[in-house]
């Protein structure tokens, strides 16, 4: 999709888990706002730690057609209006290369960092709430390696060693994610703008956890979506975007309310 509009171009770039969806993977309260945005021809661009396989299914289920950013900015996918063939923009290194780096980090710190793909289906279900085929889709990693969060004592050391390998670690709600240093959600948005020749597009970005920080910092309007216990303190404390907005309700309800308020104020 080319995402052209005649007015100022606004893009909704949104995290999924904990933001568009709650932690039971429900986004029902957001559906009317999604349809409203589609009527306005404002694109909705998922920007998530999920795999491409997971997001393709989600897009089909809720009828989205705009580009999507996966694995915390590891790659961007989309379809041309004239050709149904999917295109791909790659920002970082392969899963295979990153998995080897995670193993090297484990050796250096003397603690086994256990990747998502190393866990049993039963353990993944307990950790994430995913089941069956949803687990299979979540394991179809190509550009990042999710792993169980290290202890606070090990975290700084792990981050430092990752830097030696040209990598970064981003912490989500459930897991940490190892990516190439050229991969993050903000860089992926910038790359997508250039690819579509729409560098003047204005971004409303929504996220809920520290791995959304690069996305929120490049946004024109940054929205932190709280959980039921409030916004993530680490994210709020570290964000430098001066237009930060805290959504007035958790998950998809707050997502919808914030977007409606912003769009009604700016178009």
PDB file of C-alpha atoms in Angstrom:
ATOM      1  CA  UNK A   1       0.000   0.000   0.000  1.00  0.00           C
ATOM      2  CA  UNK A   2       1.332   3.477  -0.887  1.00  0.00           C
ATOM      3  CA  UNK A   3      -0.457   5.257   1.992  1.00  0.00           C
ATOM      4  CA  UNK A   4      -1.122   8.439   0.001  1.00  0.00           C
ATOM      5  CA  UNK A   5      -3.538  11.051   1.336  1.00  0.00           C
ATOM      6  CA  UNK A   6      -4.246  14.600   0.213  1.00  0.00           C
ATOM      7  CA  UNK A   7      -4.091  16.127   3.693  1.00  0.00           C
ATOM      8  CA  UNK A   8      -1.191  15.948   6.123  1.00  0.00           C
ATOM      9  CA  UNK A   9      -0.189  12.321   6.204  1.00  0.00           C
ATOM     10  CA  UNK A  10      -0.634  10.729   9.626  1.00  0.00           C
ATOM     11  CA  UNK A  11       0.432   7.178  10.303  1.00  0.00           C
ATOM     12  CA  UNK A  12      -0.672   5.156  13.319  1.00  0.00           C
ATOM     13  CA  UNK A  13       2.341   3.032  14.247  1.00  0.00           C
ATOM     14  CA  UNK A  14       1.447   0.712  17.073  1.00  0.00           C
ATOM     15  CA  UNK A  15       2.854  -1.972  19.285  1.00  0.00           C
ATOM     16  CA  UNK A  16       0.501  -4.925  19.650  1.00  0.00           C
ATOM     17  CA  UNK A  17       0.942  -6.958  22.850  1.00  0.00           C
ATOM     18  CA  UNK A  18      -0.070  -4.896  25.865  1.00  0.00           C
ATOM     19  CA  UNK A  19      -0.927  -1.925  23.658  1.00  0.00           C
ATOM     20  CA  UNK A  20      -3.420  -2.735  20.913  1.00  0.00           C
ATOM     21  CA  UNK A  21      -4.155  -6.020  22.702  1.00  0.00           C
ATOM     22  CA  UNK A  22      -4.413  -6.823  26.383  1.00  0.00           C
ATOM     23  CA  UNK A  23      -2.377  -9.673  27.839  1.00  0.00           C
ATOM     24  CA  UNK A  24      -5.148 -12.118  26.951  1.00  0.00           C
ATOM     25  CA  UNK A  25      -4.720 -11.058  23.294  1.00  0.00           C
ATOM     26  CA  UNK A  26      -8.089  -9.288  23.113  1.00  0.00           C
ATOM     27  CA  UNK A  27      -8.401  -6.103  21.039  1.00  0.00           C
ATOM     28  CA  UNK A  28     -12.190  -5.919  20.731  1.00  0.00           C
ATOM     29  CA  UNK A  29     -12.489  -2.338  22.118  1.00  0.00           C
ATOM     30  CA  UNK A  30     -10.165  -1.085  19.364  1.00  0.00           C
ATOM     31  CA  UNK A  31     -12.115  -2.450  16.383  1.00  0.00           C
ATOM     32  CA  UNK A  32     -14.513   0.528  15.917  1.00  0.00           C
ATOM     33  CA  UNK A  33     -11.549   2.934  15.924  1.00  0.00           C
ATOM     34  CA  UNK A  34      -9.661   0.744  13.439  1.00  0.00           C
ATOM     35  CA  UNK A  35     -12.639   0.914  11.072  1.00  0.00           C
ATOM     36  CA  UNK A  36     -12.919   4.692  11.604  1.00  0.00           C
ATOM     37  CA  UNK A  37      -9.231   5.141  10.726  1.00  0.00           C
ATOM     38  CA  UNK A  38      -9.706   3.040   7.609  1.00  0.00           C
ATOM     39  CA  UNK A  39     -12.606   5.268   6.534  1.00  0.00           C
ATOM     40  CA  UNK A  40     -10.274   8.256   6.956  1.00  0.00           C
ATOM     41  CA  UNK A  41      -7.580   6.406   4.945  1.00  0.00           C
ATOM     42  CA  UNK A  42      -5.131   6.698   7.831  1.00  0.00           C
ATOM     43  CA  UNK A  43      -2.792   3.680   7.837  1.00  0.00           C
ATOM     44  CA  UNK A  44      -2.428   1.425  10.839  1.00  0.00           C
ATOM     45  CA  UNK A  45       1.092  -0.018  10.912  1.00  0.00           C
ATOM     46  CA  UNK A  46       1.769  -2.779  13.447  1.00  0.00           C
ATOM     47  CA  UNK A  47       5.239  -2.397  14.986  1.00  0.00           C
ATOM     48  CA  UNK A  48       5.796  -5.360  17.228  1.00  0.00           C
ATOM     49  CA  UNK A  49       8.053  -8.013  18.674  1.00  0.00           C
ATOM     50  CA  UNK A  50       5.809 -10.591  16.988  1.00  0.00           C
ATOM     51  CA  UNK A  51       6.994 -12.564  13.970  1.00  0.00           C
ATOM     52  CA  UNK A  52       5.894 -11.873  10.421  1.00  0.00           C
ATOM     53  CA  UNK A  53       3.863 -15.093  10.521  1.00  0.00           C
ATOM     54  CA  UNK A  54       1.966 -13.889  13.575  1.00  0.00           C
ATOM     55  CA  UNK A  55       1.270 -10.456  12.129  1.00  0.00           C
ATOM     56  CA  UNK A  56       0.121 -11.807   8.768  1.00  0.00           C
ATOM     57  CA  UNK A  57      -2.546 -13.816  10.592  1.00  0.00           C
ATOM     58  CA  UNK A  58      -3.559 -10.841  12.739  1.00  0.00           C
ATOM     59  CA  UNK A  59      -3.853  -8.592   9.669  1.00  0.00           C
ATOM     60  CA  UNK A  60      -6.088 -11.159   8.011  1.00  0.00           C
ATOM     61  CA  UNK A  61      -8.244 -11.529  11.115  1.00  0.00           C
ATOM     62  CA  UNK A  62      -8.903  -7.788  11.537  1.00  0.00           C
ATOM     63  CA  UNK A  63      -8.636  -6.783   7.860  1.00  0.00           C
ATOM     64  CA  UNK A  64      -5.493  -4.628   7.883  1.00  0.00           C
ATOM     65  CA  UNK A  65      -3.621  -3.967   4.646  1.00  0.00           C
ATOM     66  CA  UNK A  66      -0.864  -1.511   5.570  1.00  0.00           C
ATOM     67  CA  UNK A  67       2.846  -2.356   5.992  1.00  0.00           C
ATOM     68  CA  UNK A  68       4.017  -3.983   9.209  1.00  0.00           C
ATOM     69  CA  UNK A  69       7.190  -4.002  11.288  1.00  0.00           C
ATOM     70  CA  UNK A  70       8.174  -7.219  13.031  1.00  0.00           C
ATOM     71  CA  UNK A  71      10.593  -8.582  15.618  1.00  0.00           C
ATOM     72  CA  UNK A  72      11.227  -5.199  17.263  1.00  0.00           C
ATOM     73  CA  UNK A  73      12.343  -3.604  14.002  1.00  0.00           C
ATOM     74  CA  UNK A  74      14.276  -6.518  12.527  1.00  0.00           C
ATOM     75  CA  UNK A  75      12.345  -6.270   9.253  1.00  0.00           C
ATOM     76  CA  UNK A  76       9.476  -4.475   7.508  1.00  0.00           C
ATOM     77  CA  UNK A  77       6.948  -6.075   5.155  1.00  0.00           C
ATOM     78  CA  UNK A  78       4.174  -4.826   2.897  1.00  0.00           C
ATOM     79  CA  UNK A  79       2.362  -5.192  -0.399  1.00  0.00           C
ATOM     80  CA  UNK A  80       2.207  -2.919  -3.406  1.00  0.00           C
ATOM     81  CA  UNK A  81      -1.216  -1.720  -4.530  1.00  0.00           C
ATOM     82  CA  UNK A  82      -0.380  -2.999  -8.017  1.00  0.00           C
ATOM     83  CA  UNK A  83       1.143  -6.316  -6.986  1.00  0.00           C
ATOM     84  CA  UNK A  84       0.047  -8.693  -4.251  1.00  0.00           C
ATOM     85  CA  UNK A  85       3.605  -9.982  -3.864  1.00  0.00           C
ATOM     86  CA  UNK A  86       5.025  -9.093  -0.466  1.00  0.00           C
ATOM     87  CA  UNK A  87       8.135  -6.907  -0.253  1.00  0.00           C
ATOM     88  CA  UNK A  88      10.696  -7.023   2.552  1.00  0.00           C
ATOM     89  CA  UNK A  89      13.123  -4.548   4.131  1.00  0.00           C
ATOM     90  CA  UNK A  90      15.762  -6.156   6.357  1.00  0.00           C
ATOM     91  CA  UNK A  91      17.471  -4.075   9.047  1.00  0.00           C
ATOM     92  CA  UNK A  92      19.566  -6.571  10.937  1.00  0.00           C
ATOM     93  CA  UNK A  93      21.113 -10.019  11.140  1.00  0.00           C
ATOM     94  CA  UNK A  94      19.552 -13.440  10.838  1.00  0.00           C
ATOM     95  CA  UNK A  95      18.162 -15.491  13.696  1.00  0.00           C
ATOM     96  CA  UNK A  96      20.943 -18.040  13.180  1.00  0.00           C
ATOM     97  CA  UNK A  97      23.682 -15.431  13.623  1.00  0.00           C
ATOM     98  CA  UNK A  98      21.979 -13.856  16.631  1.00  0.00           C
ATOM     99  CA  UNK A  99      21.379 -17.222  18.323  1.00  0.00           C
ATOM    100  CA  UNK A 100      25.117 -17.943  18.101  1.00  0.00           C
ATOM    101  CA  UNK A 101      25.823 -14.552  19.688  1.00  0.00           C
ATOM    102  CA  UNK A 102      23.385 -15.270  22.536  1.00  0.00           C
ATOM    103  CA  UNK A 103      25.236 -18.522  23.180  1.00  0.00           C
ATOM    104  CA  UNK A 104      28.553 -16.641  23.268  1.00  0.00           C
ATOM    105  CA  UNK A 105      27.117 -14.135  25.755  1.00  0.00           C
ATOM    106  CA  UNK A 106      25.971 -17.047  27.930  1.00  0.00           C
ATOM    107  CA  UNK A 107      29.490 -18.445  27.931  1.00  0.00           C
ATOM    108  CA  UNK A 108      30.999 -15.076  28.856  1.00  0.00           C
ATOM    109  CA  UNK A 109      28.713 -14.472  31.826  1.00  0.00           C
ATOM    110  CA  UNK A 110      28.674 -18.111  32.920  1.00  0.00           C
ATOM    111  CA  UNK A 111      24.876 -18.266  32.926  1.00  0.00           C
ATOM    112  CA  UNK A 112      22.705 -19.970  30.334  1.00  0.00           C
ATOM    113  CA  UNK A 113      20.418 -17.423  28.647  1.00  0.00           C
ATOM    114  CA  UNK A 114      17.480 -19.509  27.531  1.00  0.00           C
ATOM    115  CA  UNK A 115      15.840 -18.496  24.249  1.00  0.00           C
ATOM    116  CA  UNK A 116      12.125 -18.745  23.569  1.00  0.00           C
ATOM    117  CA  UNK A 117      12.818 -21.421  20.960  1.00  0.00           C
ATOM    118  CA  UNK A 118      14.621 -23.503  23.615  1.00  0.00           C
ATOM    119  CA  UNK A 119      11.498 -23.798  25.763  1.00  0.00           C
ATOM    120  CA  UNK A 120       8.894 -26.543  25.607  1.00  0.00           C
ATOM    121  CA  UNK A 121       5.430 -25.742  24.293  1.00  0.00           C
ATOM    122  CA  UNK A 122       4.140 -26.175  27.857  1.00  0.00           C
ATOM    123  CA  UNK A 123       6.606 -23.621  29.207  1.00  0.00           C
ATOM    124  CA  UNK A 124       5.815 -21.179  26.390  1.00  0.00           C
ATOM    125  CA  UNK A 125       2.102 -21.470  27.122  1.00  0.00           C
ATOM    126  CA  UNK A 126       2.713 -20.738  30.806  1.00  0.00           C
ATOM    127  CA  UNK A 127       4.938 -17.768  29.952  1.00  0.00           C
ATOM    128  CA  UNK A 128       2.903 -16.198  27.157  1.00  0.00           C
ATOM    129  CA  UNK A 129      -0.590 -17.652  27.211  1.00  0.00           C
ATOM    130  CA  UNK A 130      -0.157 -18.773  23.607  1.00  0.00           C
ATOM    131  CA  UNK A 131      -1.349 -22.212  22.550  1.00  0.00           C
ATOM    132  CA  UNK A 132      -0.937 -24.673  19.695  1.00  0.00           C
ATOM    133  CA  UNK A 133      -0.463 -23.083  16.292  1.00  0.00           C
ATOM    134  CA  UNK A 134      -0.008 -19.652  17.893  1.00  0.00           C
ATOM    135  CA  UNK A 135       3.156 -20.970  19.531  1.00  0.00           C
ATOM    136  CA  UNK A 136       4.381 -22.324  16.203  1.00  0.00           C
ATOM    137  CA  UNK A 137       3.921 -18.890  14.603  1.00  0.00           C
ATOM    138  CA  UNK A 138       5.707 -17.175  17.517  1.00  0.00           C
ATOM    139  CA  UNK A 139       8.704 -19.480  17.053  1.00  0.00           C
ATOM    140  CA  UNK A 140       9.083 -18.585  13.355  1.00  0.00           C
ATOM    141  CA  UNK A 141      11.895 -16.147  14.210  1.00  0.00           C
ATOM    142  CA  UNK A 142      14.029 -14.652  11.462  1.00  0.00           C
ATOM    143  CA  UNK A 143      15.554 -11.399  12.804  1.00  0.00           C
ATOM    144  CA  UNK A 144      15.656 -11.526  16.615  1.00  0.00           C
ATOM    145  CA  UNK A 145      16.154 -13.910  19.523  1.00  0.00           C
ATOM    146  CA  UNK A 146      13.751 -13.559  22.458  1.00  0.00           C
ATOM    147  CA  UNK A 147      15.106 -14.991  25.703  1.00  0.00           C
ATOM    148  CA  UNK A 148      14.099 -15.194  29.340  1.00  0.00           C
ATOM    149  CA  UNK A 149      14.911 -12.001  31.199  1.00  0.00           C
ATOM    150  CA  UNK A 150      18.285 -12.150  32.972  1.00  0.00           C
ATOM    151  CA  UNK A 151      18.519 -11.236  36.640  1.00  0.00           C
ATOM    152  CA  UNK A 152      18.993  -7.589  37.510  1.00  0.00           C
ATOM    153  CA  UNK A 153      22.524  -8.529  38.592  1.00  0.00           C
ATOM    154  CA  UNK A 154      23.359  -9.947  35.138  1.00  0.00           C
ATOM    155  CA  UNK A 155      21.459  -7.450  32.985  1.00  0.00           C
ATOM    156  CA  UNK A 156      24.101  -4.714  32.695  1.00  0.00           C
ATOM    157  CA  UNK A 157      26.804  -7.266  31.957  1.00  0.00           C
ATOM    158  CA  UNK A 158      24.665  -8.942  29.295  1.00  0.00           C
ATOM    159  CA  UNK A 159      23.939  -5.595  27.632  1.00  0.00           C
ATOM    160  CA  UNK A 160      27.622  -4.653  27.652  1.00  0.00           C
ATOM    161  CA  UNK A 161      28.737  -7.932  26.093  1.00  0.00           C
ATOM    162  CA  UNK A 162      26.000  -7.713  23.444  1.00  0.00           C
ATOM    163  CA  UNK A 163      27.464  -4.361  22.403  1.00  0.00           C
ATOM    164  CA  UNK A 164      30.799  -6.033  21.665  1.00  0.00           C
ATOM    165  CA  UNK A 165      29.020  -8.151  19.071  1.00  0.00           C
ATOM    166  CA  UNK A 166      27.271  -5.180  17.465  1.00  0.00           C
ATOM    167  CA  UNK A 167      23.958  -6.061  19.096  1.00  0.00           C
ATOM    168  CA  UNK A 168      21.411  -4.514  21.433  1.00  0.00           C
ATOM    169  CA  UNK A 169      18.970  -5.982  23.910  1.00  0.00           C
ATOM    170  CA  UNK A 170      15.443  -4.658  24.328  1.00  0.00           C
ATOM    171  CA  UNK A 171      13.229  -5.649  27.233  1.00  0.00           C
ATOM    172  CA  UNK A 172       9.572  -6.399  26.642  1.00  0.00           C
ATOM    173  CA  UNK A 173       6.872  -7.301  29.129  1.00  0.00           C
ATOM    174  CA  UNK A 174       7.579 -11.028  29.100  1.00  0.00           C
ATOM    175  CA  UNK A 175      11.042 -11.465  27.569  1.00  0.00           C
ATOM    176  CA  UNK A 176      14.214  -9.714  26.457  1.00  0.00           C
ATOM    177  CA  UNK A 177      15.078  -9.548  22.753  1.00  0.00           C
ATOM    178  CA  UNK A 178      18.531  -9.699  21.144  1.00  0.00           C
ATOM    179  CA  UNK A 179      18.799  -7.774  17.855  1.00  0.00           C
ATOM    180  CA  UNK A 180      21.443  -6.341  15.584  1.00  0.00           C
ATOM    181  CA  UNK A 181      22.386  -2.788  16.604  1.00  0.00           C
ATOM    182  CA  UNK A 182      20.872  -1.506  13.338  1.00  0.00           C
ATOM    183  CA  UNK A 183      17.470  -2.931  14.251  1.00  0.00           C
ATOM    184  CA  UNK A 184      14.904  -1.141  16.370  1.00  0.00           C
ATOM    185  CA  UNK A 185      11.341   0.019  15.985  1.00  0.00           C
ATOM    186  CA  UNK A 186      12.248   3.658  15.380  1.00  0.00           C
ATOM    187  CA  UNK A 187      14.835   2.849  12.699  1.00  0.00           C
ATOM    188  CA  UNK A 188      12.315   0.603  10.987  1.00  0.00           C
ATOM    189  CA  UNK A 189       9.782   3.448  10.763  1.00  0.00           C
ATOM    190  CA  UNK A 190      12.414   5.778   9.281  1.00  0.00           C
ATOM    191  CA  UNK A 191      13.389   3.113   6.739  1.00  0.00           C
ATOM    192  CA  UNK A 192       9.747   2.574   5.793  1.00  0.00           C
ATOM    193  CA  UNK A 193       9.210   6.309   5.258  1.00  0.00           C
ATOM    194  CA  UNK A 194      12.180   6.442   2.897  1.00  0.00           C
ATOM    195  CA  UNK A 195      11.122   3.301   1.048  1.00  0.00           C
ATOM    196  CA  UNK A 196       7.642   4.713   0.402  1.00  0.00           C
ATOM    197  CA  UNK A 197       9.028   8.199  -0.343  1.00  0.00           C
ATOM    198  CA  UNK A 198       6.876   9.634   2.432  1.00  0.00           C
ATOM    199  CA  UNK A 199       9.445  11.179   4.733  1.00  0.00           C
ATOM    200  CA  UNK A 200       6.958  13.918   5.643  1.00  0.00           C
ATOM    201  CA  UNK A 201       4.473  11.460   7.161  1.00  0.00           C
ATOM    202  CA  UNK A 202       3.604  12.327  10.749  1.00  0.00           C
ATOM    203  CA  UNK A 203       3.705   9.532  13.289  1.00  0.00           C
ATOM    204  CA  UNK A 204       1.321   8.777  16.132  1.00  0.00           C
ATOM    205  CA  UNK A 205       3.162   5.996  17.961  1.00  0.00           C
ATOM    206  CA  UNK A 206       1.733   3.845  20.721  1.00  0.00           C
ATOM    207  CA  UNK A 207       3.571   1.457  23.025  1.00  0.00           C
ATOM    208  CA  UNK A 208       3.639   0.095  26.538  1.00  0.00           C
ATOM    209  CA  UNK A 209       7.093  -1.302  27.386  1.00  0.00           C
ATOM    210  CA  UNK A 210      10.803  -0.367  27.147  1.00  0.00           C
ATOM    211  CA  UNK A 211      11.251  -2.060  23.760  1.00  0.00           C
ATOM    212  CA  UNK A 212       8.896   0.633  22.392  1.00  0.00           C
ATOM    213  CA  UNK A 213      11.237   3.441  23.430  1.00  0.00           C
ATOM    214  CA  UNK A 214      12.954   3.829  19.997  1.00  0.00           C
ATOM    215  CA  UNK A 215       9.529   4.047  18.352  1.00  0.00           C
ATOM    216  CA  UNK A 216       8.094   6.600  20.749  1.00  0.00           C
ATOM    217  CA  UNK A 217      11.183   8.803  20.535  1.00  0.00           C
ATOM    218  CA  UNK A 218      10.880   9.298  16.742  1.00  0.00           C
ATOM    219  CA  UNK A 219       7.133   9.990  16.915  1.00  0.00           C
ATOM    220  CA  UNK A 220       5.399  13.317  16.384  1.00  0.00           C
ATOM    221  CA  UNK A 221       2.902  12.208  19.026  1.00  0.00           C
ATOM    222  CA  UNK A 222       3.988   9.518  21.488  1.00  0.00           C
ATOM    223  CA  UNK A 223       1.401   7.599  23.509  1.00  0.00           C
ATOM    224  CA  UNK A 224       2.250   5.293  26.400  1.00  0.00           C
ATOM    225  CA  UNK A 225      -0.602   2.837  26.871  1.00  0.00           C
ATOM    226  CA  UNK A 226      -0.862   1.695  30.495  1.00  0.00           C
ATOM    227  CA  UNK A 227      -1.636  -1.721  31.817  1.00  0.00           C
ATOM    228  CA  UNK A 228      -4.259  -2.286  34.483  1.00  0.00           C
ATOM    229  CA  UNK A 229      -1.697  -1.260  37.134  1.00  0.00           C
ATOM    230  CA  UNK A 230      -0.642   1.892  35.294  1.00  0.00           C
ATOM    231  CA  UNK A 231       2.057   2.815  32.768  1.00  0.00           C
ATOM    232  CA  UNK A 232       5.436   1.120  32.654  1.00  0.00           C
ATOM    233  CA  UNK A 233       7.646   3.271  34.891  1.00  0.00           C
ATOM    234  CA  UNK A 234      10.915   2.372  33.150  1.00  0.00           C
ATOM    235  CA  UNK A 235       9.486   3.427  29.789  1.00  0.00           C
ATOM    236  CA  UNK A 236       8.037   6.702  31.075  1.00  0.00           C
ATOM    237  CA  UNK A 237      11.207   7.596  32.997  1.00  0.00           C
ATOM    238  CA  UNK A 238      13.447   7.061  29.959  1.00  0.00           C
ATOM    239  CA  UNK A 239      11.457   8.584  27.134  1.00  0.00           C
ATOM    240  CA  UNK A 240      12.724  11.932  25.871  1.00  0.00           C
ATOM    241  CA  UNK A 241       9.812  12.792  23.582  1.00  0.00           C
ATOM    242  CA  UNK A 242       8.373  16.039  24.959  1.00  0.00           C
ATOM    243  CA  UNK A 243       4.883  15.362  23.559  1.00  0.00           C
ATOM    244  CA  UNK A 244       4.410  12.225  25.645  1.00  0.00           C
ATOM    245  CA  UNK A 245       0.782  11.298  26.299  1.00  0.00           C
ATOM    246  CA  UNK A 246      -0.410   8.713  28.807  1.00  0.00           C
ATOM    247  CA  UNK A 247      -3.503   6.960  27.476  1.00  0.00           C
ATOM    248  CA  UNK A 248      -6.528   7.380  29.779  1.00  0.00           C
ATOM    249  CA  UNK A 249      -7.296   3.643  30.012  1.00  0.00           C
ATOM    250  CA  UNK A 250      -5.441   0.333  29.687  1.00  0.00           C
ATOM    251  CA  UNK A 251      -4.700  -1.561  26.483  1.00  0.00           C
ATOM    252  CA  UNK A 252      -7.066  -1.312  23.491  1.00  0.00           C
ATOM    253  CA  UNK A 253      -9.570   0.939  25.271  1.00  0.00           C
ATOM    254  CA  UNK A 254      -6.894   3.548  25.996  1.00  0.00           C
ATOM    255  CA  UNK A 255      -5.420   2.986  22.525  1.00  0.00           C
ATOM    256  CA  UNK A 256      -8.725   3.863  20.899  1.00  0.00           C
ATOM    257  CA  UNK A 257      -9.445   6.880  23.114  1.00  0.00           C
ATOM    258  CA  UNK A 258      -5.987   8.386  22.583  1.00  0.00           C
ATOM    259  CA  UNK A 259      -6.084   8.002  18.819  1.00  0.00           C
ATOM    260  CA  UNK A 260      -9.538   9.519  18.509  1.00  0.00           C
ATOM    261  CA  UNK A 261      -8.506  12.497  20.621  1.00  0.00           C
ATOM    262  CA  UNK A 262      -5.342  13.069  18.589  1.00  0.00           C
ATOM    263  CA  UNK A 263      -6.874  12.623  15.149  1.00  0.00           C
ATOM    264  CA  UNK A 264      -9.857  14.826  15.964  1.00  0.00           C
ATOM    265  CA  UNK A 265      -7.413  17.530  17.105  1.00  0.00           C
ATOM    266  CA  UNK A 266      -5.104  17.371  14.082  1.00  0.00           C
ATOM    267  CA  UNK A 267      -7.114  16.736  10.911  1.00  0.00           C
TER     268      UNK A 267
END
